[in-house]
mmCIF file of C-alpha atoms in Angstrom:
data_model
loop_
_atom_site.group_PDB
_atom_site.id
_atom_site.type_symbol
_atom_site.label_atom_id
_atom_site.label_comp_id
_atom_site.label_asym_id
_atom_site.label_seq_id
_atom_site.Cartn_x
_atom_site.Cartn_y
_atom_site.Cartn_z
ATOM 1 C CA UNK O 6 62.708 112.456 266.053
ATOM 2 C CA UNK O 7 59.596 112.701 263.713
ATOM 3 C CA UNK O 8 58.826 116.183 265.685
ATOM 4 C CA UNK O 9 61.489 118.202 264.814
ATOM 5 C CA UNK O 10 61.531 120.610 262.248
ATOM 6 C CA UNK O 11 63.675 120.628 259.290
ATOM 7 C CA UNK O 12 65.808 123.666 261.325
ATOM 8 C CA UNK O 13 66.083 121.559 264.887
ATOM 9 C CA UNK O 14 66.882 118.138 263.053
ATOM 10 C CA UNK O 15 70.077 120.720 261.444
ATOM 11 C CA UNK O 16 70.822 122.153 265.032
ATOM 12 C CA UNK O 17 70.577 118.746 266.525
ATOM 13 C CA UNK O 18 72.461 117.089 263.924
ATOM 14 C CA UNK O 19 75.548 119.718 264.566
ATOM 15 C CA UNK O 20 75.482 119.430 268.503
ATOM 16 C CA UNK O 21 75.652 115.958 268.259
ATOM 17 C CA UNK O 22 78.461 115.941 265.859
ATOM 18 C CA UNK O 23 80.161 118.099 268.449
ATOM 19 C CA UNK O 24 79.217 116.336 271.470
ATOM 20 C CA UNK O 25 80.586 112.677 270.205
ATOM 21 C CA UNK O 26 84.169 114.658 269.904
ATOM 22 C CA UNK O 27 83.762 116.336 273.442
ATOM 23 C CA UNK O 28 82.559 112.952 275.252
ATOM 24 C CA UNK O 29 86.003 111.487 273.688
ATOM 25 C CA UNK O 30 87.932 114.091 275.013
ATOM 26 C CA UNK O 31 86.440 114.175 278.213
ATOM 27 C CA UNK O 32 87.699 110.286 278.273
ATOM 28 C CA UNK O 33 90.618 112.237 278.239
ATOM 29 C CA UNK O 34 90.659 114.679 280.792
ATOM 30 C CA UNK O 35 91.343 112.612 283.646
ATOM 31 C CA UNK O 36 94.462 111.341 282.470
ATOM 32 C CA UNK O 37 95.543 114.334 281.763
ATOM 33 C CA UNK O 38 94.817 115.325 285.471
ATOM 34 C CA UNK O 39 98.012 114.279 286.667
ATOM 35 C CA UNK O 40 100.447 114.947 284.340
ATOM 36 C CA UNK O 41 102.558 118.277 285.105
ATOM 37 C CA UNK O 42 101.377 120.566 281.840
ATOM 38 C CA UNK O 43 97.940 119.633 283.536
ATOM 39 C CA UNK O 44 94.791 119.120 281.395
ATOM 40 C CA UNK O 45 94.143 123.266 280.675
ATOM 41 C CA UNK O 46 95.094 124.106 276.942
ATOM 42 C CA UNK O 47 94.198 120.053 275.933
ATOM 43 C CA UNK O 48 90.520 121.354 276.943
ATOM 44 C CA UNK O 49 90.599 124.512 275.328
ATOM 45 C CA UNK O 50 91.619 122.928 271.782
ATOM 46 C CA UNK O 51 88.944 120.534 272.937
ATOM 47 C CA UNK O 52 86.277 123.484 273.006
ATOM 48 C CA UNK O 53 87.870 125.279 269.345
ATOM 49 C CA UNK O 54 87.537 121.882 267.566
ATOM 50 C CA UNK O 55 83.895 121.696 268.892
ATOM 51 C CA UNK O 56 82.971 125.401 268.166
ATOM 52 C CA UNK O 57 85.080 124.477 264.548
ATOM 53 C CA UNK O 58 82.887 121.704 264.062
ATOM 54 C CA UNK O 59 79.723 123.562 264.816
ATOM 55 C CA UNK O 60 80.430 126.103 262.386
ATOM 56 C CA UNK O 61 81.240 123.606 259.748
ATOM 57 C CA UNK O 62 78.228 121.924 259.880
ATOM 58 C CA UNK O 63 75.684 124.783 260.160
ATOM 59 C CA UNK O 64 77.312 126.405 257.106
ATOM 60 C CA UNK O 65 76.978 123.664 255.346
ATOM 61 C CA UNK O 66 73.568 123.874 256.123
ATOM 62 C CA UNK O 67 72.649 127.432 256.302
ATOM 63 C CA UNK O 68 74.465 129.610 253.850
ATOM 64 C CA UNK O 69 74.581 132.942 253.920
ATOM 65 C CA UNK O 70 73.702 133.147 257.704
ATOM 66 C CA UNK O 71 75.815 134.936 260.476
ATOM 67 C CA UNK O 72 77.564 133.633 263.277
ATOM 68 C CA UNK O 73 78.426 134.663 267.475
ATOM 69 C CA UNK O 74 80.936 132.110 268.518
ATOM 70 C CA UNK O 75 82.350 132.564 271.872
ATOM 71 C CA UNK O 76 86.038 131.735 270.490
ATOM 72 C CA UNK O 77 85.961 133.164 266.962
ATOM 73 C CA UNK O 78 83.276 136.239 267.554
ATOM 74 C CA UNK O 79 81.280 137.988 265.460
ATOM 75 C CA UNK O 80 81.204 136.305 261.271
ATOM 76 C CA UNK O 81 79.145 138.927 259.585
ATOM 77 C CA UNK O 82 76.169 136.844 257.194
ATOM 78 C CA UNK O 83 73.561 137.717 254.622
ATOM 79 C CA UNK O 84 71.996 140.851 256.949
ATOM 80 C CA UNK O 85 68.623 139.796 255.416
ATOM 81 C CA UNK O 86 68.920 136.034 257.200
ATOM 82 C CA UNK O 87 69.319 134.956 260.709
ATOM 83 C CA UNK O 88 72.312 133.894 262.471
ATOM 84 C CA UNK O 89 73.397 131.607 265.115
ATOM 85 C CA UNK O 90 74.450 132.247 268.620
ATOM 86 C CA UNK O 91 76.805 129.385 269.707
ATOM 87 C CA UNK O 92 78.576 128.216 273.041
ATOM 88 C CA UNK O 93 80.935 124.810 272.340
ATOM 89 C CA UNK O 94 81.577 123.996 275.643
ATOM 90 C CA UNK O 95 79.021 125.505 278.259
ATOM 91 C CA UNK O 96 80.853 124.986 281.900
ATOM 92 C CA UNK O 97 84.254 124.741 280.955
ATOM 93 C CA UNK O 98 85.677 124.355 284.563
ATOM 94 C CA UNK O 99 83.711 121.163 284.590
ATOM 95 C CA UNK O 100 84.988 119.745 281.773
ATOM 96 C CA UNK O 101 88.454 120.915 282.938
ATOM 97 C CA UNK O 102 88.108 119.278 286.467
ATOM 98 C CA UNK O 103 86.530 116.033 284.809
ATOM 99 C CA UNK O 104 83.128 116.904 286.513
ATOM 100 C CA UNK O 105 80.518 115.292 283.819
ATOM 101 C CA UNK O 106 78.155 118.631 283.523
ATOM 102 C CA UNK O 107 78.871 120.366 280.540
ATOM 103 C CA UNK O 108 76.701 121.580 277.123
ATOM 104 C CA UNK O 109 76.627 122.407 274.080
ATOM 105 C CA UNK O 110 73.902 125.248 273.256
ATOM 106 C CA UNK O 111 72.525 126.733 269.275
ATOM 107 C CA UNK O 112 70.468 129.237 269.168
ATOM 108 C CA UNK O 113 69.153 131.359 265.963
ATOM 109 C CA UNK O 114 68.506 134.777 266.020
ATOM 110 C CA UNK O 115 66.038 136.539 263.229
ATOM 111 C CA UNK O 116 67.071 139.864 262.039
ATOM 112 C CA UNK O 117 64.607 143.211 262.703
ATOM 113 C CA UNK O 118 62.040 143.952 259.788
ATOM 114 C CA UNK O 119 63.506 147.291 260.350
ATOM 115 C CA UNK O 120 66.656 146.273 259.331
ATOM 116 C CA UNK O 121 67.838 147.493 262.535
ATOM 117 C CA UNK O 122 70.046 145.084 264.961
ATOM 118 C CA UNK O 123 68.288 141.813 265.831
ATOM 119 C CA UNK O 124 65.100 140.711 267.173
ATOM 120 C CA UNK O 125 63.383 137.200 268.536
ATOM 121 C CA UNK O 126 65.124 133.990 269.256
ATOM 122 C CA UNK O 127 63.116 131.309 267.152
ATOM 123 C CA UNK O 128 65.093 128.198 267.780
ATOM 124 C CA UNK O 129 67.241 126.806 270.330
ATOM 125 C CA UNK O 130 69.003 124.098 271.172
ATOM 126 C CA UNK O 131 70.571 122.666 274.354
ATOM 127 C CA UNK O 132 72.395 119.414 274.140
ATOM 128 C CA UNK O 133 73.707 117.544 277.214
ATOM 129 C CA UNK O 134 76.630 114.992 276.083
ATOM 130 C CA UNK O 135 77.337 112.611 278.227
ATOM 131 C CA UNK O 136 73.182 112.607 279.382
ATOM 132 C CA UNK O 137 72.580 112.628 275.495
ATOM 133 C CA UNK O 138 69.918 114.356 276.179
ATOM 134 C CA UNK O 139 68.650 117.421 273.630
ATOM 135 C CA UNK O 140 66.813 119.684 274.890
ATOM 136 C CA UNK O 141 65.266 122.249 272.210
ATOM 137 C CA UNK O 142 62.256 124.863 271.279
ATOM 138 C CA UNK O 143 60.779 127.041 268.644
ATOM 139 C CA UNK O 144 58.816 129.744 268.416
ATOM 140 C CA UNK O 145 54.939 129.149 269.708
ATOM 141 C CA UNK O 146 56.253 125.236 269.124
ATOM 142 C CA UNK O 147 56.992 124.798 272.951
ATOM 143 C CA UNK O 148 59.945 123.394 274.731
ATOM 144 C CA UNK O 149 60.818 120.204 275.159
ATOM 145 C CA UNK O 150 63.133 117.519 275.965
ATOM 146 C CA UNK O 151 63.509 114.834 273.458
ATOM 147 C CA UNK O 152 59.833 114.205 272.326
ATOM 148 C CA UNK O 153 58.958 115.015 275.870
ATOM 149 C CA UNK O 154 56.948 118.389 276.450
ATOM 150 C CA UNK O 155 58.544 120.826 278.982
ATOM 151 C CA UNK O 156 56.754 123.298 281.323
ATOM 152 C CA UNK O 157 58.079 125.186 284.497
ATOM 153 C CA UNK O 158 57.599 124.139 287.645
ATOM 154 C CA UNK O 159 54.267 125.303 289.110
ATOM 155 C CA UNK O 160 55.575 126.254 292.493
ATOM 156 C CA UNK O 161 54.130 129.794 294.129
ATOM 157 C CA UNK O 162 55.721 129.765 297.575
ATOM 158 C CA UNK O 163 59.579 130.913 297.502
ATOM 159 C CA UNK O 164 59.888 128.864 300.615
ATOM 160 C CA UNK O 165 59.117 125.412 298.346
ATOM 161 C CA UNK O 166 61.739 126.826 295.803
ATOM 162 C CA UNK O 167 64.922 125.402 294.417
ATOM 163 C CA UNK O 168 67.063 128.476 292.985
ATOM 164 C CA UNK O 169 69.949 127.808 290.840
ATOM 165 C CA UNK O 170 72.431 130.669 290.317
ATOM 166 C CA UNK O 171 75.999 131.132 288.587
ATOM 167 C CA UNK O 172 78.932 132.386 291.444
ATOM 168 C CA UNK O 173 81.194 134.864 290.453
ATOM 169 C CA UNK O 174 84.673 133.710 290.150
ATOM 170 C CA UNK O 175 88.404 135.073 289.869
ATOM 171 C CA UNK O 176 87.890 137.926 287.501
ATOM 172 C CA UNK O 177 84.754 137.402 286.584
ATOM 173 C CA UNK O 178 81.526 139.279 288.274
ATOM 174 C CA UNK O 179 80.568 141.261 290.714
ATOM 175 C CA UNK O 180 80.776 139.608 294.095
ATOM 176 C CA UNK O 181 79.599 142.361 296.070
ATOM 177 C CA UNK O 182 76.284 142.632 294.081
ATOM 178 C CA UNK O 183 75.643 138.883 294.246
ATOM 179 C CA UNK O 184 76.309 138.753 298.091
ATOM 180 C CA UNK O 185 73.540 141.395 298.203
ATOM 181 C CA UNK O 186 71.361 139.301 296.164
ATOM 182 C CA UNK O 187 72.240 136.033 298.155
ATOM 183 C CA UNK O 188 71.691 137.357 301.119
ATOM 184 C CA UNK O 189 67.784 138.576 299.944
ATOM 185 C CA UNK O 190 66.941 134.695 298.330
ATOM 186 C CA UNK O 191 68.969 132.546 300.266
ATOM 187 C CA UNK O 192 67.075 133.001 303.740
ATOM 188 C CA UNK O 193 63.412 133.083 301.501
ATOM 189 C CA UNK O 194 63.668 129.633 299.450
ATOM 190 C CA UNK O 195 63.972 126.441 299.840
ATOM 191 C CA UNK O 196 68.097 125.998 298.582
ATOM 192 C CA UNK O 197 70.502 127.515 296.527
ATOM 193 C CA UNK O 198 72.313 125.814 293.609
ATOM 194 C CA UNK O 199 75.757 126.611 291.636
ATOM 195 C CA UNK O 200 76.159 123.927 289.022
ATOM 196 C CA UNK O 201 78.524 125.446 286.543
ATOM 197 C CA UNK O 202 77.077 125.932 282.964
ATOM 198 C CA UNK O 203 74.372 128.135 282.402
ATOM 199 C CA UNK O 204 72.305 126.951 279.880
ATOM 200 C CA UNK O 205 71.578 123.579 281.958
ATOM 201 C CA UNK O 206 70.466 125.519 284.930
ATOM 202 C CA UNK O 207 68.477 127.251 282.413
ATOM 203 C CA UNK O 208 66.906 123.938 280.585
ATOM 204 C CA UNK O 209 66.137 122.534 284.317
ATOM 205 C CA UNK O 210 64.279 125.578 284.457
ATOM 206 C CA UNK O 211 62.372 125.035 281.412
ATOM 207 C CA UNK O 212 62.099 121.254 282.693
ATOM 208 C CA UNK O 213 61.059 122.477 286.213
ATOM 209 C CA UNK O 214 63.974 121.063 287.776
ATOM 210 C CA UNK O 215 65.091 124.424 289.040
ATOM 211 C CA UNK O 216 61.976 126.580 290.350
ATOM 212 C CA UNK O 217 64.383 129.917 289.326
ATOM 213 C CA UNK O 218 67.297 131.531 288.140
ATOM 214 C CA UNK O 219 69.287 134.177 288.424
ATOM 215 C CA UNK O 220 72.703 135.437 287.169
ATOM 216 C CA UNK O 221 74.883 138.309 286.012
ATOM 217 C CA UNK O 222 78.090 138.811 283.305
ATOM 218 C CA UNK O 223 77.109 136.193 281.381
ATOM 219 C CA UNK O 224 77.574 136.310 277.789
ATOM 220 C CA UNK O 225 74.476 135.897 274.905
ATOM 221 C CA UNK O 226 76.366 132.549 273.972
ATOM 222 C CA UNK O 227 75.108 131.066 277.296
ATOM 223 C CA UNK O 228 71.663 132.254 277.700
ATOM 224 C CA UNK O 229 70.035 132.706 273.442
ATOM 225 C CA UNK O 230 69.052 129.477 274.236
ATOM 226 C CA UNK O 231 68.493 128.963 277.475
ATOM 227 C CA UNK O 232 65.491 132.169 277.294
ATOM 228 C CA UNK O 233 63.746 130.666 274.475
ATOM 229 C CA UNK O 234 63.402 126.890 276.157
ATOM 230 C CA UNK O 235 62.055 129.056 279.850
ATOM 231 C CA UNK O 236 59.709 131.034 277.706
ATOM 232 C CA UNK O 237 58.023 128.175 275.404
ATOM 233 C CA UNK O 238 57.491 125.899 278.537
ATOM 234 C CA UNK O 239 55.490 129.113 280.138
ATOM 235 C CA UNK O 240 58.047 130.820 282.576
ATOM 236 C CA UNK O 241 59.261 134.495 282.368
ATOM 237 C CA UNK O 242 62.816 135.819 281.521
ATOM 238 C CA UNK O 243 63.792 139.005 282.842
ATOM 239 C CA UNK O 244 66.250 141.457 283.400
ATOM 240 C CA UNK O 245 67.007 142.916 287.449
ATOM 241 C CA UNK O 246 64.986 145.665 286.444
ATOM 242 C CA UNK O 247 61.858 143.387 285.040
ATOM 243 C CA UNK O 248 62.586 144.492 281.945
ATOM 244 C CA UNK O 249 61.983 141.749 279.003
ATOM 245 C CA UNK O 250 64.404 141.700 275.865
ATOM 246 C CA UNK O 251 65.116 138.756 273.464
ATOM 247 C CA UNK O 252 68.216 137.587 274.982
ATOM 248 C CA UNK O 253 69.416 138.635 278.708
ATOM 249 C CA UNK O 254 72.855 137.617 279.507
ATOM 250 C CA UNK O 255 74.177 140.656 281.647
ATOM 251 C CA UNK O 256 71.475 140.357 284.523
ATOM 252 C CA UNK O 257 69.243 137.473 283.812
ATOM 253 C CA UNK O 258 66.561 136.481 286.402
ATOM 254 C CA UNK O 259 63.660 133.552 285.262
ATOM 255 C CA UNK O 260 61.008 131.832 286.809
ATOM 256 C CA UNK O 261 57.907 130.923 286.652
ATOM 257 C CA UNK O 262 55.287 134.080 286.016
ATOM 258 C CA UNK O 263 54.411 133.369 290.161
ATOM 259 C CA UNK O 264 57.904 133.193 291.406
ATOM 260 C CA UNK O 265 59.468 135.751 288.776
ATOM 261 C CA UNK O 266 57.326 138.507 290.868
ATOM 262 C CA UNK O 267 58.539 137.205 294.107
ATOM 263 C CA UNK O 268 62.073 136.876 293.124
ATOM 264 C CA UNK O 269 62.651 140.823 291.738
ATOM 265 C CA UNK O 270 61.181 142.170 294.575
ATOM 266 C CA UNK O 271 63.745 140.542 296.968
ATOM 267 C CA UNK O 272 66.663 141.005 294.322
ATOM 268 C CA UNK O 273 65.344 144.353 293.307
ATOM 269 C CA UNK O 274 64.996 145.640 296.771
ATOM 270 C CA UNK O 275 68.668 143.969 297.523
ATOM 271 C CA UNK O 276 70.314 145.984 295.099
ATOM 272 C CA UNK O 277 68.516 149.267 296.017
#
């Protein structure tokens, strides 16, 4: 992969590393299925000795820099360099069930010139292991998908739309709020999808697979990437309010600039 930088060849590298080990123990996973201890704390070892790997390799590679792992947390770094923003196993429940749509997804983060908190995601990395597909950006680089350039879908009319969306679950969002939302999109565009694992629906943006997005309680771990690849292949990444930040992870709503407009009034309005 002659275009990627020195930085995405290291990101790459690592997600591969860690997505040979998960495609084994996915292998696994249906066996597992039917025995009586059931397949849940095989997979979760499976997802700390991918996030273990990760961490391994872009130390090795980066010293000094920072880490936010979903399993491990927050490892404080040099303040002056960036860090990374990691998920292992994006869409867990998939992997668990032995449903082949799962990620792994790097992103780094550059410190403020102020010295205060952190500012713009400059690389990101999405990598899809049983597809082997990578799906990465930089910074005014573009997005892409291999050596393949990515833009979003140039769709205006909701009714032509594909819409992908994350559903809340047992403990785990606000079902109320996302019935509002629902019920403003769903009758407006073209279908609905729930697919399991963020940062996919998120590079299916970028690729124009998915027209929009929207979701809520996520975590940064799932979307640092994901916002990046939707920005450099020209779509818009907002909050509910239409509010743009670096990363959004606890309302997240992208599009392309066309459909972003069309989509916050109808969720905006829903939630008023």
């Amino acid at each position: 992969m002659s275009m990627f930088s020195g930085l995405i060849r290291v990101m790459e590298r690592a997600a591969r590393k860690a997505g040979s080990r998960l495609r084994r123990d996915f292998g696994e996973v249906e066996h597992l299925q039917v025995s009586r201890k059931g397949p849940a704390d095989f997979v979760s070892k499976a997802d700390m000795r991918a996030e273990r790997t990760l961490y391994d390799e872009l130390l090795k590679a980066r010293p000094g820099w920072g880490f936010v792992l979903e399993e491990a947390g927050i490892i404080e770094g040099d303040p002056d360099k960036p860090r990374w923003i990691i998920d292992p196993l994006d869409g867990t429940s998939n992997f668990l069930h032995g449903i082949p749509h799962f990620a792994i997804s790097i992103a780094a983060q550059e410190p403020r010139l102020d010295g205060k908190g952190w500012g713009d995601v400059t690389a990101a990395v999405i990598y899809h292991p049983i597809e082997d597909h990578t799906y990465w950006a930089e910074k005014t680089r573009g997005a892409w998908l291999q050596d393949a350039r990515l833009r979003v879908s140039a769709r205006s009319q909701l009714s032509d739309s594909l819409i992908a969306t994350g559903i809340p679950f047992s403990g785990h969002g606000d079902f109320a709020e996302w019935s509002r939302i629902f019920g403003a999109i769903g009758p407006e565009v073209a279908g609905i999808r729930r697919f399991g694992a963020a940062s996919l629906d998120m590079a299916y943006v970028a690729q124009g697979r998915f027209d929009g997005f929207w979701e809520s309680g996520l975590n940064d771990w799932d979307t640092a990437a994901g916002c990046l690849l939707i920005r450099e292949a020209g779509g818009f990444v907002s909050d509910f309010r239409g509010r743009s930040n670096p990363i959004h992870s606890a309302q997240v709503l992208a599009a392309n600039n066309s459909l972003h407009s069309k989509l916050h009034k109808l969720l905006a309005g829903s939630l008023r």
